[in-house]
C-alpha positions as MATLAB code, in Angstrom:
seq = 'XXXXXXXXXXXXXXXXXXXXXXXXXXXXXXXXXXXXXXXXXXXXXXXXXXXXXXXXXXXXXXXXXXXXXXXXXXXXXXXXXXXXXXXXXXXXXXXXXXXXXXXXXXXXXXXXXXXXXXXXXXXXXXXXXXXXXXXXXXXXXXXXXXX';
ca = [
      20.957   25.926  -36.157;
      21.280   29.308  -34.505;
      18.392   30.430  -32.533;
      16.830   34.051  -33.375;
      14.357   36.294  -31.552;
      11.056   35.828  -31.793;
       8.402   38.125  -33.810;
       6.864   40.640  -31.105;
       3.528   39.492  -31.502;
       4.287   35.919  -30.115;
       6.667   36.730  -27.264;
       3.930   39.335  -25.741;
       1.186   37.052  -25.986;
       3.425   34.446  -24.482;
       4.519   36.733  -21.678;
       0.904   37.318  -21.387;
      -0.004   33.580  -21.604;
       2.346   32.994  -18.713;
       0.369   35.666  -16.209;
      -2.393   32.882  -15.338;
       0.223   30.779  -13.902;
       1.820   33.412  -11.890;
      -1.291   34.919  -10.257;
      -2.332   31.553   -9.707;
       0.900   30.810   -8.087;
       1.012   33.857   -5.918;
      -2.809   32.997   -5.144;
      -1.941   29.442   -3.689;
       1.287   30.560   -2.454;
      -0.674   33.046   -0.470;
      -4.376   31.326   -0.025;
      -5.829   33.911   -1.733;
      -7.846   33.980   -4.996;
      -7.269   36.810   -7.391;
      -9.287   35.093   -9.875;
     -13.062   35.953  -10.999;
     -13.797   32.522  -11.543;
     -15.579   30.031   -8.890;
     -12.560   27.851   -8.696;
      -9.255   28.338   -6.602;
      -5.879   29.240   -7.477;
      -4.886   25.472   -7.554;
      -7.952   24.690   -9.719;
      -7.028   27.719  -12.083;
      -3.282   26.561  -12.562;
      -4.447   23.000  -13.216;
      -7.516   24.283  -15.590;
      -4.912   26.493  -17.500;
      -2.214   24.342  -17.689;
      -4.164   21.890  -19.115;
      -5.413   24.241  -21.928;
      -1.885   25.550  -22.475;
      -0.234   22.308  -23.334;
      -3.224   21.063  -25.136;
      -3.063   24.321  -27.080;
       0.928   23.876  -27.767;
       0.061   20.556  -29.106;
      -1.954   21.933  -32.021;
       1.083   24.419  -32.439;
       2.867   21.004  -33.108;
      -0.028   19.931  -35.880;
       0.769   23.241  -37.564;
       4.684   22.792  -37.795;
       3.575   19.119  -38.845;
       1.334   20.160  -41.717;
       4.298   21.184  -43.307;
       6.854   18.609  -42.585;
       8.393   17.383  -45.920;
       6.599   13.889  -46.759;
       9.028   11.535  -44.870;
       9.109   13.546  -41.707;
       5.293   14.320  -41.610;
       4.100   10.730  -39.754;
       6.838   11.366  -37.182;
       5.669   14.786  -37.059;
       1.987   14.057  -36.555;
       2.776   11.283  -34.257;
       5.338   13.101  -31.968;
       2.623   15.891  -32.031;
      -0.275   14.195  -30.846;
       1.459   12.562  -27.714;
       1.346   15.717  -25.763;
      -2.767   16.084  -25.403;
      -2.905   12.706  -25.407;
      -0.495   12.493  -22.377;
      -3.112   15.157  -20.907;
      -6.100   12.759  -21.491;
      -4.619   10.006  -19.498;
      -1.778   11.508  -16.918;
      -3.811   14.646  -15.978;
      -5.979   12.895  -13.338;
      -6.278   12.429   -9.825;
      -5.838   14.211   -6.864;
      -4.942   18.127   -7.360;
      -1.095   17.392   -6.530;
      -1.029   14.184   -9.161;
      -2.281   16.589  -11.945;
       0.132   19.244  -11.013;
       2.988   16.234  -10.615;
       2.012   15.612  -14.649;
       1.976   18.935  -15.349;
       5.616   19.549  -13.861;
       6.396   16.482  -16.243;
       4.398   17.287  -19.423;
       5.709   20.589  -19.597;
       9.582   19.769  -20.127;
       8.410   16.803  -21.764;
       6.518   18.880  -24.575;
      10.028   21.071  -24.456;
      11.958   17.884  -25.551;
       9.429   17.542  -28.616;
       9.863   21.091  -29.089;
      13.137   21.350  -29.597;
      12.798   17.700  -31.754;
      10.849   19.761  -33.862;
      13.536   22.924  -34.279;
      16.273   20.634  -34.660;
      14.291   19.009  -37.693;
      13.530   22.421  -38.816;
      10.009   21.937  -38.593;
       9.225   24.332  -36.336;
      10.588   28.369  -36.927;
      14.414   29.457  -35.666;
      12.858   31.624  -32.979;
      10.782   28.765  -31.334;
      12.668   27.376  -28.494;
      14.041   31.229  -27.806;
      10.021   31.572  -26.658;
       9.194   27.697  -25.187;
      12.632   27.608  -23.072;
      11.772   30.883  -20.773;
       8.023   30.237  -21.075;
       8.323   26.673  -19.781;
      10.535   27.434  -17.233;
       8.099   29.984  -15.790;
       5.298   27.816  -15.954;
       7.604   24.414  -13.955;
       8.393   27.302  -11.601;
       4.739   27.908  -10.607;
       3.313   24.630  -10.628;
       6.243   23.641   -8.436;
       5.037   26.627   -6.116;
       1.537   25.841   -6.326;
       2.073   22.012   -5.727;
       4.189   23.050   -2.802;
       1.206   25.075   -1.050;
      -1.034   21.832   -1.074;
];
């Protein structure tokens, strides 16, 4: 299945979606906070990062919601093991939850592009994970380095 671009709307708020893990990056990189919250930089990747691939999850319930009827367990199943994986991998010290977050990320890419190839999830989809993810693996590898 050929890959296509995807709809403007989701690529900028991707692009966008990616900015919390750069200036979080650049903040531990640098130990400096650039964030308005009480937390640092490391706490902000780890906070985000956790919302992000919880919130790609439910992308996954979507796509599954309209799996034909023999795909849709798989679907559901394969798409719940990402925030679950969160629950119970994303704990510990600050560099164990950015070690599972290095891992969950590519691992959530593999049920990504599970999905596409099942044609559950749109042609464009992996055109937006596949730059996205690699961003996000780049700065968690930066910020874990700074620790």
């Amino acid at each position: 299945m050929a890959l296509a671009l995807p709809p403007r709307t989701p690529l900028a708020l991707a692009t966008l979606g990616t900015a919390p893990f750069v200036i979080a990056a650049i903040g531990a990189a640098t130990d400096t906070v650039f964030t308005p919250f009480p937390y640092s930089s490391v706490e902000t990747i780890i906070h985000f990062g956790i919302i992000v691939l919880s919130f790609l999850t439910g992308i996954l319930w979507g796509f599954a919601s309209h799996s034909p009827k023999g795909q849709s367990s798989y679907a559901y199943i394969t798409g719940a093991i990402p925030v679950l994986y969160v629950f119970f991998a994303v704990v510990g010290t600050d560099a164990d939850k950015l070690e599972a977050l290095m891992f969950g990320f590519p691992a959530l890419l593999t049920i990504d592009t599970s999905f596409q190839h099942s044609r559950l999830a749109p042609r464009w989809w992996l055109t937006l994970r596949i730059p996205t993810t690699l961003v996000i693996i780049a700065c968690l590898s930066v910020t874990r380095l700074s620790i």
